[in-house]
Coordinates of C-alpha atoms in Angstrom, one line a residue:
X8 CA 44.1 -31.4 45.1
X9 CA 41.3 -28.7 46.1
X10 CA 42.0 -26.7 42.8
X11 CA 41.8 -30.0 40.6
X12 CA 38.4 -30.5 41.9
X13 CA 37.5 -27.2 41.4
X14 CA 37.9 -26.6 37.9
X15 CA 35.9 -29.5 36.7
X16 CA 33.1 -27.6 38.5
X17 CA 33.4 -24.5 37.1
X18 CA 33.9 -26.0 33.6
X19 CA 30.5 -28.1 34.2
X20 CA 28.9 -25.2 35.0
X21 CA 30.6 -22.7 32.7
X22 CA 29.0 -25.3 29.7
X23 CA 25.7 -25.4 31.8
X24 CA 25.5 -21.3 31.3
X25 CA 26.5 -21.6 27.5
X26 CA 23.6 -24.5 26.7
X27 CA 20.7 -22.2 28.6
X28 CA 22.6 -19.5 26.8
X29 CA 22.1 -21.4 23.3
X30 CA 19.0 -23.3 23.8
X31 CA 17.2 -19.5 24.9
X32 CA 18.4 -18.0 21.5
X33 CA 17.9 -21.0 19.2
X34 CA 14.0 -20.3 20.7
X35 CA 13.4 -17.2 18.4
X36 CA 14.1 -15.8 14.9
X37 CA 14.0 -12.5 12.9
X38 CA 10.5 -11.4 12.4
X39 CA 9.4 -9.9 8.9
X40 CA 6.4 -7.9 8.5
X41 CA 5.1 -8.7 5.2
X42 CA 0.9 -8.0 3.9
X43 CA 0.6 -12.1 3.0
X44 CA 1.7 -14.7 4.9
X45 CA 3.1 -17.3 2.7
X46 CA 2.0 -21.1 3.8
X47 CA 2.7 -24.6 2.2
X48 CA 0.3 -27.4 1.1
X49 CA 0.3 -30.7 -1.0
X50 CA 0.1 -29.3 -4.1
X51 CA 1.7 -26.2 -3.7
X52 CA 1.8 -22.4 -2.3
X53 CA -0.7 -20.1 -0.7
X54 CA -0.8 -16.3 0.8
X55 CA -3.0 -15.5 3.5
X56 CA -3.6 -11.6 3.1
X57 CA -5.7 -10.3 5.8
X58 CA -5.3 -6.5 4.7
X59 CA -8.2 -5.2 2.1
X60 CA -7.0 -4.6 -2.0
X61 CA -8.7 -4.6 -5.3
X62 CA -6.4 -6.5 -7.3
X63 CA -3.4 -8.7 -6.9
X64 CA -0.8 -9.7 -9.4
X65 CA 1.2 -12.8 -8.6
X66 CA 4.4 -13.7 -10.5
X67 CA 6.2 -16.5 -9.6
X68 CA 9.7 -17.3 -11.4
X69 CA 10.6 -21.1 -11.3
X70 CA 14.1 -22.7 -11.5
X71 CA 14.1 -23.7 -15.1
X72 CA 13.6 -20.2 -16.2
X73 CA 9.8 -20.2 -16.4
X74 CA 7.7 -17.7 -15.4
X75 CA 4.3 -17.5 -14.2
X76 CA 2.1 -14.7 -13.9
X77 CA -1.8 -14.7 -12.8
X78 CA -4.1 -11.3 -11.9
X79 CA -6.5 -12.5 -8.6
X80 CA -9.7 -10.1 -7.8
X81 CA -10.3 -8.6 -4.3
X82 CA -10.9 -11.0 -1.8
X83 CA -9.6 -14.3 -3.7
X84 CA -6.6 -15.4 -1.8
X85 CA -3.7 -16.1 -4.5
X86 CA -2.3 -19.4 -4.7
X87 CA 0.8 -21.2 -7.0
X88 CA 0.3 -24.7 -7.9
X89 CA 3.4 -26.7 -8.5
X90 CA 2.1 -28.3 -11.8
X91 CA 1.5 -27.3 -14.9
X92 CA -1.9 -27.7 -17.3
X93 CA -0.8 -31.0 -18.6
X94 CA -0.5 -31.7 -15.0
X95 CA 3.0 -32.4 -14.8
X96 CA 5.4 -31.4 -11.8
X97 CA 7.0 -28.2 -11.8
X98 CA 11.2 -29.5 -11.0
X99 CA 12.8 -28.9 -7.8
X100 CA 14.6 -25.9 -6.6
X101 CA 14.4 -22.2 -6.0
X102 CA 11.2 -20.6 -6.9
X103 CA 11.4 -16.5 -6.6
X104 CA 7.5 -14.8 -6.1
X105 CA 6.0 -11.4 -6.4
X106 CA 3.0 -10.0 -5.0
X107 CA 1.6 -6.5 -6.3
X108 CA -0.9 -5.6 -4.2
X109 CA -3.2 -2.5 -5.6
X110 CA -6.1 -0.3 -4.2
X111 CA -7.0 2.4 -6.8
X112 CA -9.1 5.2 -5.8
X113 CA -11.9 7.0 -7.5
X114 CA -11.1 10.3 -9.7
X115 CA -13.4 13.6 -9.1
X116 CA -16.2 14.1 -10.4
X117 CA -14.8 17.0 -12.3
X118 CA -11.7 15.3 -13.6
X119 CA -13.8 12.5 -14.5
X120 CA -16.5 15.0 -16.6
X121 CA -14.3 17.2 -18.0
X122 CA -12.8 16.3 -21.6
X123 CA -9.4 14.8 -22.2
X124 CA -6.9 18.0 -23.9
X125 CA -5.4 16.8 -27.0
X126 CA -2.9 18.1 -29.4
X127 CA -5.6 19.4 -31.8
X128 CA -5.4 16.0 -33.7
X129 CA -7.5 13.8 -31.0
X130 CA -4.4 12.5 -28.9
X131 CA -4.1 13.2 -25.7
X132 CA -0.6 14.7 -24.9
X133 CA 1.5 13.6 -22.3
X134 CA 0.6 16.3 -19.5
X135 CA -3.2 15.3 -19.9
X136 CA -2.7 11.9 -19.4
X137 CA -0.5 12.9 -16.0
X138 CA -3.4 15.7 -15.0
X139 CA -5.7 13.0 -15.5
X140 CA -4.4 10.3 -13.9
X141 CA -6.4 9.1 -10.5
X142 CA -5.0 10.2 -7.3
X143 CA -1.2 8.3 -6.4
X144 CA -3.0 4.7 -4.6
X145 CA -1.4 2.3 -2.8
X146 CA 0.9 0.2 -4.0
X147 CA 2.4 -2.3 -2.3
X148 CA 4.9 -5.3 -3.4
X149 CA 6.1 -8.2 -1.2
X150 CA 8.8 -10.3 -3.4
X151 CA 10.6 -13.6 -1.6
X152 CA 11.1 -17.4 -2.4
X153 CA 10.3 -21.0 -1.7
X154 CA 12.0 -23.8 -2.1
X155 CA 10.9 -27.6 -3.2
X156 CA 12.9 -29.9 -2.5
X157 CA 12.1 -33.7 -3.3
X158 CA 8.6 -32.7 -3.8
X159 CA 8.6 -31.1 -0.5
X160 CA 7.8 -27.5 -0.5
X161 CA 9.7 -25.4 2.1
X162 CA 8.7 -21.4 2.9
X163 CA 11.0 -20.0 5.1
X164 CA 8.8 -20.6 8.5
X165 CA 11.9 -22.2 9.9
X166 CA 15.0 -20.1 10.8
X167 CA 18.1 -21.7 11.4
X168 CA 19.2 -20.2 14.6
X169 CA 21.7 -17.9 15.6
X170 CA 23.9 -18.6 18.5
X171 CA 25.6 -15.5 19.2
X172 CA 25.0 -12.8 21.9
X173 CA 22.3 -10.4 21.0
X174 CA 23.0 -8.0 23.4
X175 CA 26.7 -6.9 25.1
X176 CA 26.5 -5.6 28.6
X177 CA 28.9 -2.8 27.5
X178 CA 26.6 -1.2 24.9
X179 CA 23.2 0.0 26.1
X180 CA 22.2 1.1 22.9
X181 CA 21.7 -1.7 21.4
X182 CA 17.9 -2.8 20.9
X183 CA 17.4 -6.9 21.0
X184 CA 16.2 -8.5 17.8
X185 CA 13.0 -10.2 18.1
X186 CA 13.0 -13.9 17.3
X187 CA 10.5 -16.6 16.6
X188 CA 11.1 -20.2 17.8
X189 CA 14.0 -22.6 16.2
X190 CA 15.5 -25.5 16.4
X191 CA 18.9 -26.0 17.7
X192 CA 21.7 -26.4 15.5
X193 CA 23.5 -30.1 16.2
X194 CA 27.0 -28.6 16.0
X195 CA 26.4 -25.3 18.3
X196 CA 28.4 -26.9 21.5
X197 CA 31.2 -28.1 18.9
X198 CA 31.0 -24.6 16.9
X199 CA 31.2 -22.7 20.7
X200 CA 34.4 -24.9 21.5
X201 CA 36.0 -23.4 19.1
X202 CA 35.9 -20.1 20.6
X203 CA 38.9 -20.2 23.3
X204 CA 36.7 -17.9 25.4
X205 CA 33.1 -19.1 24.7
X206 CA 32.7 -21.4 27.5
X207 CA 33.0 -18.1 30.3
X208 CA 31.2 -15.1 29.9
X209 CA 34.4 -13.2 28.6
X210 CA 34.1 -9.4 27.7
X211 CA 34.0 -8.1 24.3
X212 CA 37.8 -7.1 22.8
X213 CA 38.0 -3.2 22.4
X214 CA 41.6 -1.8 20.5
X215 CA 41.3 1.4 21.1
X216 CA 44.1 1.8 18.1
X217 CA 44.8 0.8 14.9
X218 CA 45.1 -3.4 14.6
X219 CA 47.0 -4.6 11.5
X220 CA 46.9 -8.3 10.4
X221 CA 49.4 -9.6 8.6
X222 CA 47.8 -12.6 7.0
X223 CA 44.2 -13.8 6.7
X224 CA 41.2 -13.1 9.3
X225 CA 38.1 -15.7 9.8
X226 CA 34.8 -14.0 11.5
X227 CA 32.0 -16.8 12.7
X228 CA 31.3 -19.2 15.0
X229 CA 32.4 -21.7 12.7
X230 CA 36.1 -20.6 12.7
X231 CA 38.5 -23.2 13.3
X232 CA 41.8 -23.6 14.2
X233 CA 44.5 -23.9 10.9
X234 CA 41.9 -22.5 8.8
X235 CA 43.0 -22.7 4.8
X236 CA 42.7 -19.9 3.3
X237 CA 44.9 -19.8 0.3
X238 CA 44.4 -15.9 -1.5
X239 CA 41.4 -15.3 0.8
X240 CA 41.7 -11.9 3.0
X241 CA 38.9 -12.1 5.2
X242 CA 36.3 -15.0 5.8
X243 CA 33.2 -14.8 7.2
X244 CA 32.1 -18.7 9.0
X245 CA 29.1 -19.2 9.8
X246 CA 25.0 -20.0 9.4
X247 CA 23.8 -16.4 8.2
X248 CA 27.0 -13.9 6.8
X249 CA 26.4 -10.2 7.1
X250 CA 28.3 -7.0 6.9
X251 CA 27.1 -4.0 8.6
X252 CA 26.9 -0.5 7.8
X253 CA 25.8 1.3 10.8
X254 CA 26.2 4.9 10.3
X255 CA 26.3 7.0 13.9
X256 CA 26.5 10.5 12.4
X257 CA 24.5 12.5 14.6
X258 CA 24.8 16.2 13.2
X259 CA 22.3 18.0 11.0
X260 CA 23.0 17.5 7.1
X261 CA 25.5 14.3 7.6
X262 CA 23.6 11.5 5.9
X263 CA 22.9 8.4 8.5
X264 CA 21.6 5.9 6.1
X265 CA 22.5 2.0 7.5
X266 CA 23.2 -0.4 4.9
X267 CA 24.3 -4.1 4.8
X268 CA 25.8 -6.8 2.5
X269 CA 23.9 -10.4 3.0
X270 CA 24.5 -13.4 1.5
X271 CA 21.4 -15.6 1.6
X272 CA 18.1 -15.5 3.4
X273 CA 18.3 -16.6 6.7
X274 CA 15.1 -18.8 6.7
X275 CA 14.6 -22.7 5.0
X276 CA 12.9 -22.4 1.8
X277 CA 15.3 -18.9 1.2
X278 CA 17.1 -17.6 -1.7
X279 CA 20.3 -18.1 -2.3
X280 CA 21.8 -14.6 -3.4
X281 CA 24.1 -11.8 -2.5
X282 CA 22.6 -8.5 -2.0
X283 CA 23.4 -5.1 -1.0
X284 CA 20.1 -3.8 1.9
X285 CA 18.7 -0.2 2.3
X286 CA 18.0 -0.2 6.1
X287 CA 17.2 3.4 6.8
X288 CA 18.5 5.2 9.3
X289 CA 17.4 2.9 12.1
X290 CA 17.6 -0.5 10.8
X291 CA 19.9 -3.5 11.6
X292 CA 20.1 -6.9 11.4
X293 CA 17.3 -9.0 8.7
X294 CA 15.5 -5.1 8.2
X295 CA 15.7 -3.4 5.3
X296 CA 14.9 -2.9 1.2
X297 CA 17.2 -5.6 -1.1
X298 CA 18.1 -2.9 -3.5
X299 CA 20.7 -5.1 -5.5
X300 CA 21.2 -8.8 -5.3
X301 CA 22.5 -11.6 -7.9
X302 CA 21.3 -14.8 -7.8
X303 CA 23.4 -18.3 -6.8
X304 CA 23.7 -19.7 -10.3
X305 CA 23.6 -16.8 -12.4
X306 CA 25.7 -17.5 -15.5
X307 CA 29.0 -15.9 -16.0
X308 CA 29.3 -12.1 -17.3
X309 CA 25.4 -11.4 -16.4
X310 CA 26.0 -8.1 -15.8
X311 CA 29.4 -6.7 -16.6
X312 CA 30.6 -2.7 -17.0
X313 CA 34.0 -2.5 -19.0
X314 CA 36.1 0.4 -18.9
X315 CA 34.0 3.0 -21.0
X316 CA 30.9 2.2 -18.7
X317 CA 29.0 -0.1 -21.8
X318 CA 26.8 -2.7 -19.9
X319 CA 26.9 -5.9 -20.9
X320 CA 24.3 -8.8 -20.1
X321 CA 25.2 -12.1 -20.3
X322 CA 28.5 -10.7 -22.5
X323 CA 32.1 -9.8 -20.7
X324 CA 32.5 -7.4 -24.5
X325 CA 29.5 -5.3 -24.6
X326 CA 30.1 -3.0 -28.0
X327 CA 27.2 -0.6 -27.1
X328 CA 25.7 1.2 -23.7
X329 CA 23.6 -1.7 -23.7
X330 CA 24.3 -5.1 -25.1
X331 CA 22.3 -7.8 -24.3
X332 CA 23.5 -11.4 -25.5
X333 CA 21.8 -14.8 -25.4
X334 CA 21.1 -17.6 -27.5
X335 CA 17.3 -17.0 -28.2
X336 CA 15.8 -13.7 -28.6
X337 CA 16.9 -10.9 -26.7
X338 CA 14.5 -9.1 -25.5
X339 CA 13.9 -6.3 -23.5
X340 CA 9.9 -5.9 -21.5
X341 CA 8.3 -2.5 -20.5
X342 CA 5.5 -3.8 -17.9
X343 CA 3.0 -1.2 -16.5
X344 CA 1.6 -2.2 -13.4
X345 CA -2.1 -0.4 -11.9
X346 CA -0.5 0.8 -9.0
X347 CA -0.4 4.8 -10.5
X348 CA -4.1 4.7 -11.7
X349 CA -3.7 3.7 -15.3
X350 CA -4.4 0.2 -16.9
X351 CA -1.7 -2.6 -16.9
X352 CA -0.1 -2.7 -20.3
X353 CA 3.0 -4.7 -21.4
X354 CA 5.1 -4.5 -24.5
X355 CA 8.1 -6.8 -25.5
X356 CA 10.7 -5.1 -27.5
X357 CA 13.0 -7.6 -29.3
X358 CA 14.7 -9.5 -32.3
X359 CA 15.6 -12.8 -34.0
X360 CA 17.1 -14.0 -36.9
X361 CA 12.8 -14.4 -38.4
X362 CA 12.7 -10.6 -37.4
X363 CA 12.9 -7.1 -35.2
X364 CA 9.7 -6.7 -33.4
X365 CA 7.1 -5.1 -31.1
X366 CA 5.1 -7.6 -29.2
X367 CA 1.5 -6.0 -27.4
X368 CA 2.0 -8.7 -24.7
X369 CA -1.2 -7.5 -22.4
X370 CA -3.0 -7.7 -25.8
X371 CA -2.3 -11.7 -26.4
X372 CA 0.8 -11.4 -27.9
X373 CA 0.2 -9.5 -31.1
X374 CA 3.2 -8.0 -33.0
X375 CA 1.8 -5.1 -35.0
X376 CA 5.3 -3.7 -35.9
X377 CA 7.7 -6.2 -37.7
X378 CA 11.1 -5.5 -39.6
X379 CA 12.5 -8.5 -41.3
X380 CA 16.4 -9.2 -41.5
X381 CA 17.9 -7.8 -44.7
X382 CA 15.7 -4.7 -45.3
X383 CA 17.5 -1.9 -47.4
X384 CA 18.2 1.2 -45.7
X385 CA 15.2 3.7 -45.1
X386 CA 12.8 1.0 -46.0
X387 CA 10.7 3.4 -43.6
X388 CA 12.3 7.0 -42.8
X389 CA 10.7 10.0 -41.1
X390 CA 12.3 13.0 -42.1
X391 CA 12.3 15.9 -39.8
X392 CA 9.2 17.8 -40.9
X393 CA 7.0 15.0 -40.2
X394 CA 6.9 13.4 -43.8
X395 CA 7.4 9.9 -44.4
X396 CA 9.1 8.1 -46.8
X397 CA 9.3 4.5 -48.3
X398 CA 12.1 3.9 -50.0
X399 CA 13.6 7.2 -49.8
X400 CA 16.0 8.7 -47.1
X401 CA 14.5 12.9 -48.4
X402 CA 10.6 12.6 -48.6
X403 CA 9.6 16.1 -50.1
X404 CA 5.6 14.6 -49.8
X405 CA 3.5 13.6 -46.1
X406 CA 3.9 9.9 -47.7
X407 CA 6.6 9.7 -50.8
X408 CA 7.0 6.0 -52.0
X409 CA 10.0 5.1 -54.4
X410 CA 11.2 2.6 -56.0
X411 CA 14.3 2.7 -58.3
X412 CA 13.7 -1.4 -59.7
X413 CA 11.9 -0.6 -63.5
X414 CA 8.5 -0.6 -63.6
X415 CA 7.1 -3.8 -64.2
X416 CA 4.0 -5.6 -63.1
X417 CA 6.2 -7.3 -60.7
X418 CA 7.3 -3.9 -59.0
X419 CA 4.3 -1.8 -58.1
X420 CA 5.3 1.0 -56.0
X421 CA 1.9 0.9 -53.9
X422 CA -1.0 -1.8 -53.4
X423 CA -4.3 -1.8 -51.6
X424 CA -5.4 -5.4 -50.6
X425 CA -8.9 -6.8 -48.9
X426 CA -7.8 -10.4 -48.1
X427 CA -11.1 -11.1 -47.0
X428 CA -13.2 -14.1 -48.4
X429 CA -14.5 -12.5 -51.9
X430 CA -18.0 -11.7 -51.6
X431 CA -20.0 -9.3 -53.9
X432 CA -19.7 -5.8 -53.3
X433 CA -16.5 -6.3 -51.0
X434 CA -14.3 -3.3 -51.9
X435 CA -10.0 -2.0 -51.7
X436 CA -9.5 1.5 -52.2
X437 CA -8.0 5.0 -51.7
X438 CA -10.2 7.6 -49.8
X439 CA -9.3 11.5 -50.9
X440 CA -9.9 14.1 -47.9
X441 CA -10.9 17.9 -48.2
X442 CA -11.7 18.5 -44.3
X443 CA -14.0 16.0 -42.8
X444 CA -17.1 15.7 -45.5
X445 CA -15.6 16.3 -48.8
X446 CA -13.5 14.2 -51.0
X447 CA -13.2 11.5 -53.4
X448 CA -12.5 7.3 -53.8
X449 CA -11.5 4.9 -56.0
X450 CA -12.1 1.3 -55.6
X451 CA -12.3 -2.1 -56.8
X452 CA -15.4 -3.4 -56.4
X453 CA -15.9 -7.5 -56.2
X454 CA -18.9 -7.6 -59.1
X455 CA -19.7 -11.6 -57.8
X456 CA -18.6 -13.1 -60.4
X457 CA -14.5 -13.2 -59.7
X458 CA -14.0 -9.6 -61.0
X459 CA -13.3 -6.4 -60.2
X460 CA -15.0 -3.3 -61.4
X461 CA -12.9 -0.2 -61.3
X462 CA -15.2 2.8 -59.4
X463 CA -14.7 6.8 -58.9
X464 CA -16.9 8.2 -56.3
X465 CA -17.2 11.7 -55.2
X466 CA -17.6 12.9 -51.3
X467 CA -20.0 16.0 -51.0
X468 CA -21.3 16.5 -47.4
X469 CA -19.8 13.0 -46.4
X470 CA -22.3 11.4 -49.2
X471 CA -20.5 9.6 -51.4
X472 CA -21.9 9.3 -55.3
X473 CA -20.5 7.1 -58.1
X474 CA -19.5 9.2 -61.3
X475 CA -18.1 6.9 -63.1
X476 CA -17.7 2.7 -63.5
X477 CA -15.7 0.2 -65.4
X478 CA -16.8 -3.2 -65.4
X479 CA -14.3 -6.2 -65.3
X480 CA -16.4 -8.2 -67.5
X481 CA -16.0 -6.5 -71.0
X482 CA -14.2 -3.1 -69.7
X483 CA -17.9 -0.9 -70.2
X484 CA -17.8 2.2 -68.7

């Protein structure tokens, strides 16, 4: 009779323990130091950044593929407004930032005086442009998410709590994670009944052997019994799944590097991804560089290596190293950020069934190189001295044009256009160099009455003198 009244005690106060055991942990979180604290508003997103910069480029990638990029000047805090400039809602989902922060810093006055070296031909060659190149600045990039959900914009300043131990009593060496206050989860007493032990303070399990399961393993707090696992191995059950890689090596030139597998951010508004975490040789738990991560949603075959080590994106068959497939003009983007000194330049490199094309994105989206489906081979060909050919694969000349079609006036080899609005004295030529000041032209000359004259000038200390004119009119000389 004595022992049934005892063990209701002890269970009453074995749960007591476990509640002041969870309600103390669901009080903190995993602190991040980032340079801008992200907060939420009515209409959208803002970063706080208390630390000093010159410039700040904010990219933010929403859910329906979208992607917004804006440049924000020292001081001006940077903000993302979930609307677009017809005003329309950006759609629900998972919205993916980055912040580049820069600080440039100020050449020396002799690098800044002294002339740029050049290849003898007034372009600078590579090793100037690095010699010349402002001291390394500092460049700093903070990249996470946000979520909106029903119009409701959630940033991660709620962490969904973790109700294990964060310290055992056997291992001194492990540091306690700092957490920021939570909310309790409403299934952590049913998720700790499901640990046969979890209502006592039980020690830790050591095998010091081998352990071989024959069948399936679940890890979590949200284990249950008669789990089905059909072909799975190993689960992991619970609010926030990691693998750890803590490496102990202690001896001088073993390598030590920690690393970790997480699936998911473990704070509302996170992004939903599985990623492989660079955490140095002391970091553990939410620490650490994403170096790798996929994205929930990702379509099938984004990134698939075959046998021969081809890459393919968006393809399960790549035929090349590199084989990019989608349904609307793959592309491929070379973006240079300030953060080394030198101006922010963009180029797009892609192609279309309209054409092949180089796209000066940073210079509002010009394409000054163009090749259109269906041109014949060695439409433009470089041979290896340096001379260019059109039309021919062997150019014997600096510029050899050919054309093997017979020589009508519908087949000139070569024209000179000025498509500007005809006005008198507007002229299309060819300029003959001798050095710098000596030569000679021929143009066309608009005569203002919807002709052209034909004209051949002479260059003589860069002054050029007209020897000799034909007039469209009546063909005078």
């Amino acid at each position: 009779m004595k022992i049934q009244k005892f063990v209701p005690t002890v269970l009453c106060v074995g749960l007591a323990v476990v509640c002041f055991h969870v309600s103390v942990l669901a009080q903190t979180a995993e602190s991040k130091r980032e340079p801008a604290a992200i907060t939420a508003n009515a209409s959208g997103v803002r970063w706080n950044v208390p630390a000093q910069y010159s410039a700040l480029t904010m990219t933010v990638s929403a859910p329906d593929g979208q992607v917004f990029s804006k440049e924000f000047r020292a001081g001006a805090p940077p903000e993302f407004t979930l609307s677009d400039k017809q005003g329309n809602r950006l759609p629900d989902g998972q919205y993916t930032y980055e912040l580049r922060f820069t600080t440039p810093q100020v050449r020396a006055i002799k690098d800044r005086i002294m002339p740029a070296p050049d290849d003898g031909a007034g372009i600078e060659d590579e090793q100037g442009r690095t010699d010349r190149r402002r001291l390394p600045v500092e460049s700093v990039v903070q990249s996470g998410s946000f979520a909106v959900l029903n119009g409701v914009v959630y940033v991660g300043n709620e962490t969904e709590p973790n109700t294990r131990r964060d310290t055992s009593t056997k291992n001194i060496n492990k540091d306690p994670q700092q957490r920021s206050p939570g909310v309790v989860s409403g299934n952590t007493v049913t998720r700790l009944r499901n640990h046969r032990l979890s209502l006592f303070s039980a020690p830790d399990v050591v095998t010091p052997d081998d352990e071989d399961i024959q069948g399936s393993l679940c890890v979590g707090l949200d284990c249950v019994n008669n789990e089905t696992f059909g072909f799975v191995t190993i689960r992991l059950k619970e609010n926030n799944t990691r693998i750890q890689f803590n490496d102990t090596s202690t001896s001088a030139g073993f390598p030590t590097n920690n690393w970790q597998i997480r699936a998911n951010d473990s704070a509302s508004g996170g992004a939903n991804f599985l990623g492989f975490v660079d955490q140095g040789a002391t970091g553990t738990s939410e620490t650490g560089t994403i170096v790798f991560s996929v994205a929930a949603g990702a379509p099938a075959n984004s990134v698939k290596v075959d046998s021969s080590g081809r890459l393919g994106l968006r393809t399960a068959t790549p035929v090349l190293d590199v084989h990019a497939n989608t349904s609307n003009t793959p592309a491929i983007r070379l973006e240079q950020n300030n953060g080394g000194g030198f101006t922010a330049q963009t180029w797009d490199i892609a192609g279309n069934e309209a054409n092949f094309f180089v796209r000066d994105v940073t210079g509002g989206s010009r394409l000054p190189f163009r090749i259109r489906p269906g041109a014949p081979t060695s439409s433009i060909d470089i041979s290896a001295s340096g001379n260019v050919g059109i039309g021919t694969a062997s150019p014997v000349l600096k510029l050899e044009v050919e054309n093997n079609q017979a020589n009508t006036n519908a087949n000139y080899v070569l024209g000179v256009y000025n498509e500007g609005t005809p006005t008198a004295g507007m002229r299309a030529g060819v300029d003959f160099r001798l050095g710098t000041t000596a030569g000679a032209k021929i143009d066309t000359i608009n005569d203002g009455a919807g002709g052209g004259n034909i004209q051949f000038l002479t260059t003589i200390s860069s002054t050029d003198t007209a020897r000799m004119t034909i007039l469209a009119a009546n063909g005078n000389v």
